[in-house]
mmCIF file with all atom_site columns, C-alpha atoms in Angstrom:
data_model
loop_
_atom_site.group_PDB
_atom_site.id
_atom_site.type_symbol
_atom_site.label_atom_id
_atom_site.label_alt_id
_atom_site.label_comp_id
_atom_site.label_asym_id
_atom_site.label_entity_id
_atom_site.label_seq_id
_atom_site.pdbx_PDB_ins_code
_atom_site.Cartn_x
_atom_site.Cartn_y
_atom_site.Cartn_z
_atom_site.occupancy
_atom_site.B_iso_or_equiv
_atom_site.pdbx_formal_charge
_atom_site.auth_seq_id
_atom_site.auth_comp_id
_atom_site.auth_asym_id
_atom_site.auth_atom_id
_atom_site.pdbx_PDB_model_num
ATOM 1  C CA . MET A 1 1  ? 0.000  0.000  0.000  1.00 44.00 ? 144 MET A CA 1
ATOM 2  C CA . VAL A 1 2  ? 2.461  2.682  1.149  1.00 49.00 ? 145 VAL A CA 1
ATOM 3  C CA . GLU A 1 3  ? 5.474  1.088  -0.535 1.00 50.00 ? 146 GLU A CA 1
ATOM 4  C CA . ALA A 1 4  ? 4.398  2.610  -3.869 1.00 55.00 ? 147 ALA A CA 1
ATOM 5  C CA . ALA A 1 5  ? 4.148  6.103  -2.344 1.00 75.00 ? 148 ALA A CA 1
ATOM 6  C CA . GLU A 1 6  ? 7.244  8.287  -2.557 1.00 89.00 ? 149 GLU A CA 1
ATOM 7  C CA . LEU A 1 7  ? 8.687  10.000 0.500  1.00 94.00 ? 150 LEU A CA 1
ATOM 8  C CA . ILE A 1 8  ? 9.746  13.576 -0.222 1.00 95.00 ? 151 ILE A CA 1
ATOM 9  C CA . ASP A 1 9  ? 11.922 15.732 2.009  1.00 96.00 ? 152 ASP A CA 1
ATOM 10 C CA . ASN A 1 10 ? 10.665 19.265 1.412  1.00 96.00 ? 153 ASN A CA 1
ATOM 11 C CA . ASP A 1 11 ? 13.611 21.326 2.693  1.00 94.00 ? 154 ASP A CA 1
ATOM 12 C CA . PHE A 1 12 ? 11.854 24.631 1.995  1.00 96.00 ? 155 PHE A CA 1
ATOM 13 C CA . LEU A 1 13 ? 8.834  23.821 4.211  1.00 96.00 ? 156 LEU A CA 1
ATOM 14 C CA . ARG A 1 14 ? 10.917 21.649 6.585  1.00 97.00 ? 157 ARG A CA 1
ATOM 15 C CA . GLN A 1 15 ? 8.691  18.611 6.345  1.00 97.00 ? 158 GLN A CA 1
ATOM 16 C CA . PHE A 1 16 ? 8.667  15.059 5.059  1.00 97.00 ? 159 PHE A CA 1
ATOM 17 C CA . GLU A 1 17 ? 5.736  14.468 2.718  1.00 97.00 ? 160 GLU A CA 1
ATOM 18 C CA . MET A 1 18 ? 3.971  11.435 1.326  1.00 95.00 ? 161 MET A CA 1
ATOM 19 C CA . GLN A 1 19 ? 1.041  11.449 -1.119 1.00 91.00 ? 162 GLN A CA 1
ATOM 20 C CA . MET A 1 20 ? -1.582 8.742  -0.651 1.00 87.00 ? 163 MET A CA 1
ATOM 21 C CA . ASP A 1 21 ? -4.858 8.544  -2.566 1.00 84.00 ? 164 ASP A CA 1
ATOM 22 C CA . GLY A 1 22 ? -4.624 12.226 -3.453 1.00 89.00 ? 165 GLY A CA 1
ATOM 23 C CA . HIS A 1 23 ? -4.001 13.304 0.150  1.00 91.00 ? 166 HIS A CA 1
ATOM 24 C CA . LEU A 1 24 ? -0.799 14.704 1.639  1.00 95.00 ? 167 LEU A CA 1
ATOM 25 C CA . ALA A 1 25 ? 0.561  13.388 4.936  1.00 96.00 ? 168 ALA A CA 1
ATOM 26 C CA . LYS A 1 26 ? 3.486  15.222 6.510  1.00 97.00 ? 169 LYS A CA 1
ATOM 27 C CA . ILE A 1 27 ? 5.894  15.244 9.399  1.00 97.00 ? 170 ILE A CA 1
ATOM 28 C CA . GLU A 1 28 ? 7.225  18.683 10.252 1.00 97.00 ? 171 GLU A CA 1
ATOM 29 C CA . TYR A 1 29 ? 10.787 18.997 11.494 1.00 97.00 ? 172 TYR A CA 1
ATOM 30 C CA . SER A 1 30 ? 13.469 21.367 12.675 1.00 96.00 ? 173 SER A CA 1
ATOM 31 C CA . LEU A 1 31 ? 17.106 20.675 11.887 1.00 94.00 ? 174 LEU A CA 1
ATOM 32 C CA . GLN A 1 32 ? 19.764 21.841 14.365 1.00 93.00 ? 175 GLN A CA 1
ATOM 33 C CA . GLU A 1 33 ? 23.385 20.801 14.023 1.00 88.00 ? 176 GLU A CA 1
ATOM 34 C CA . ARG A 1 34 ? 23.344 16.982 13.734 1.00 90.00 ? 177 ARG A CA 1
ATOM 35 C CA . LYS A 1 35 ? 19.867 16.582 15.291 1.00 94.00 ? 178 LYS A CA 1
ATOM 36 C CA . ILE A 1 36 ? 16.471 16.548 13.663 1.00 96.00 ? 179 ILE A CA 1
ATOM 37 C CA . PHE A 1 37 ? 13.491 17.434 15.850 1.00 97.00 ? 180 PHE A CA 1
ATOM 38 C CA . LEU A 1 38 ? 10.292 15.771 14.604 1.00 97.00 ? 181 LEU A CA 1
ATOM 39 C CA . THR A 1 39 ? 7.663  18.197 15.827 1.00 96.00 ? 182 THR A CA 1
ATOM 40 C CA . LYS A 1 40 ? 4.332  17.307 14.253 1.00 96.00 ? 183 LYS A CA 1
ATOM 41 C CA . LEU A 1 41 ? 2.596  14.480 12.383 1.00 96.00 ? 184 LEU A CA 1
ATOM 42 C CA . ILE A 1 42 ? -0.269 15.543 10.129 1.00 95.00 ? 185 ILE A CA 1
ATOM 43 C CA . VAL A 1 43 ? -2.323 12.821 8.452  1.00 94.00 ? 186 VAL A CA 1
ATOM 44 C CA . PRO A 1 44 ? -5.614 13.667 6.696  1.00 93.00 ? 187 PRO A CA 1
ATOM 45 C CA . GLU A 1 45 ? -8.693 11.858 8.034  1.00 91.00 ? 188 GLU A CA 1
ATOM 46 C CA . ASP A 1 46 ? -9.222 9.990  4.765  1.00 87.00 ? 189 ASP A CA 1
ATOM 47 C CA . ILE A 1 47 ? -5.941 8.094  5.134  1.00 85.00 ? 190 ILE A CA 1
ATOM 48 C CA . ASP A 1 48 ? -5.637 8.176  8.938  1.00 81.00 ? 191 ASP A CA 1
ATOM 49 C CA . ASN A 1 49 ? -5.005 4.569  9.939  1.00 87.00 ? 192 ASN A CA 1
ATOM 50 C CA . GLU A 1 50 ? -2.280 2.941  12.016 1.00 89.00 ? 193 GLU A CA 1
ATOM 51 C CA . ASP A 1 51 ? -0.788 0.945  9.128  1.00 90.00 ? 194 ASP A CA 1
ATOM 52 C CA . PHE A 1 52 ? -0.267 4.075  7.044  1.00 91.00 ? 195 PHE A CA 1
ATOM 53 C CA . LYS A 1 53 ? 1.189  6.024  9.977  1.00 92.00 ? 196 LYS A CA 1
ATOM 54 C CA . THR A 1 54 ? 3.581  3.190  10.809 1.00 93.00 ? 197 THR A CA 1
ATOM 55 C CA . ASP A 1 55 ? 4.731  2.837  7.199  1.00 93.00 ? 198 ASP A CA 1
ATOM 56 C CA . PHE A 1 56 ? 5.114  6.603  6.844  1.00 95.00 ? 199 PHE A CA 1
ATOM 57 C CA . MET A 1 57 ? 7.139  6.987  10.043 1.00 95.00 ? 200 MET A CA 1
ATOM 58 C CA . THR A 1 58 ? 9.278  3.964  9.127  1.00 95.00 ? 201 THR A CA 1
ATOM 59 C CA . ALA A 1 59 ? 10.125 5.559  5.765  1.00 95.00 ? 202 ALA A CA 1
ATOM 60 C CA . VAL A 1 60 ? 10.993 8.842  7.493  1.00 96.00 ? 203 VAL A CA 1
ATOM 61 C CA . PHE A 1 61 ? 13.254 7.146  10.049 1.00 96.00 ? 204 PHE A CA 1
ATOM 62 C CA . GLU A 1 62 ? 15.015 5.173  7.312  1.00 95.00 ? 205 GLU A CA 1
ATOM 63 C CA . LYS A 1 63 ? 15.652 8.412  5.366  1.00 95.00 ? 206 LYS A CA 1
ATOM 64 C CA . ILE A 1 64 ? 16.991 10.118 8.510  1.00 96.00 ? 207 ILE A CA 1
ATOM 65 C CA . GLY A 1 65 ? 19.182 7.082  9.247  1.00 94.00 ? 208 GLY A CA 1
ATOM 66 C CA . GLU A 1 66 ? 20.795 7.402  5.801  1.00 95.00 ? 209 GLU A CA 1
ATOM 67 C CA . ARG A 1 67 ? 21.945 10.885 6.820  1.00 93.00 ? 210 ARG A CA 1
ATOM 68 C CA . ASN A 1 68 ? 23.365 9.738  10.184 1.00 93.00 ? 211 ASN A CA 1
ATOM 69 C CA . LEU A 1 69 ? 21.326 12.292 12.130 1.00 94.00 ? 212 LEU A CA 1
ATOM 70 C CA . SER A 1 70 ? 20.121 11.966 15.720 1.00 95.00 ? 213 SER A CA 1
ATOM 71 C CA . VAL A 1 71 ? 16.345 12.116 16.179 1.00 95.00 ? 214 VAL A CA 1
ATOM 72 C CA . MET A 1 72 ? 14.451 14.066 18.827 1.00 95.00 ? 215 MET A CA 1
ATOM 73 C CA . PRO A 1 73 ? 10.762 13.129 18.660 1.00 94.00 ? 216 PRO A CA 1
ATOM 74 C CA . THR A 1 74 ? 8.800  15.967 20.272 1.00 93.00 ? 217 THR A CA 1
ATOM 75 C CA . CYS A 1 75 ? 5.409  14.814 18.993 1.00 92.00 ? 218 CYS A CA 1
ATOM 76 C CA . PRO A 1 76 ? 3.710  12.225 21.281 1.00 93.00 ? 219 PRO A CA 1
ATOM 77 C CA . CYS A 1 77 ? 2.691  9.884  18.439 1.00 94.00 ? 220 CYS A CA 1
ATOM 78 C CA . ILE A 1 78 ? 6.228  9.859  17.021 1.00 95.00 ? 221 ILE A CA 1
ATOM 79 C CA . ALA A 1 79 ? 7.694  9.234  20.498 1.00 94.00 ? 222 ALA A CA 1
ATOM 80 C CA . LYS A 1 80 ? 5.263  6.310  20.868 1.00 94.00 ? 223 LYS A CA 1
ATOM 81 C CA . PHE A 1 81 ? 6.485  4.933  17.528 1.00 95.00 ? 224 PHE A CA 1
ATOM 82 C CA . VAL A 1 82 ? 10.108 5.076  18.719 1.00 94.00 ? 225 VAL A CA 1
ATOM 83 C CA . ARG A 1 83 ? 9.210  3.366  22.007 1.00 93.00 ? 226 ARG A CA 1
ATOM 84 C CA . SER A 1 84 ? 7.563  0.505  20.147 1.00 93.00 ? 227 SER A CA 1
ATOM 85 C CA . ASN A 1 85 ? 10.369 0.119  17.562 1.00 92.00 ? 228 ASN A CA 1
ATOM 86 C CA . ARG A 1 86 ? 13.608 -0.699 19.315 1.00 89.00 ? 229 ARG A CA 1
ATOM 87 C CA . LYS A 1 87 ? 15.818 -0.335 16.265 1.00 92.00 ? 230 LYS A CA 1
ATOM 88 C CA . TYR A 1 88 ? 15.040 3.397  16.090 1.00 93.00 ? 231 TYR A CA 1
ATOM 89 C CA . LYS A 1 89 ? 15.930 4.040  19.740 1.00 91.00 ? 232 LYS A CA 1
ATOM 90 C CA . ARG A 1 90 ? 19.591 3.942  18.715 1.00 91.00 ? 233 ARG A CA 1
ATOM 91 C CA . MET A 1 91 ? 18.934 7.111  16.708 1.00 92.00 ? 234 MET A CA 1
ATOM 92 C CA . LEU A 1 92 ? 18.178 9.127  19.855 1.00 91.00 ? 235 LEU A CA 1
ATOM 93 C CA . PRO A 1 93 ? 20.944 11.463 21.060 1.00 86.00 ? 236 PRO A CA 1
ATOM 94 C CA . VAL A 1 94 ? 23.170 10.173 23.856 1.00 82.00 ? 237 VAL A CA 1
ATOM 95 C CA . GLY A 1 95 ? 21.442 10.517 27.217 1.00 80.00 ? 238 GLY A CA 1
ATOM 96 C CA . VAL A 1 96 ? 17.936 10.922 25.810 1.00 79.00 ? 239 VAL A CA 1
ATOM 97 C CA . ARG A 1 97 ? 15.350 8.357  26.864 1.00 75.00 ? 240 ARG A CA 1
ATOM 98 C CA . ILE A 1 98 ? 11.701 8.177  25.958 1.00 77.00 ? 241 ILE A CA 1
#
């Protein structure tokens, strides 16, 4: 389902974007030094389901991992995703626990 959708890093608007069924889902971020702060997840009601959110966040974390950045999830739903996916906990900055 989501595998066919393309993840776009919109540097200008500072957000990751993914189109699905004509709707735009996004994760807003702030980049500071070697850390990326994921501040907000916005998913339209028409595509708002847990499978899509999980696939979207997984794609975002994989893209961030390619850049070797530390991740600071400030949005509760993104922090919950990190807590439930151990392999992404290693991306947190040293000393940060969620």
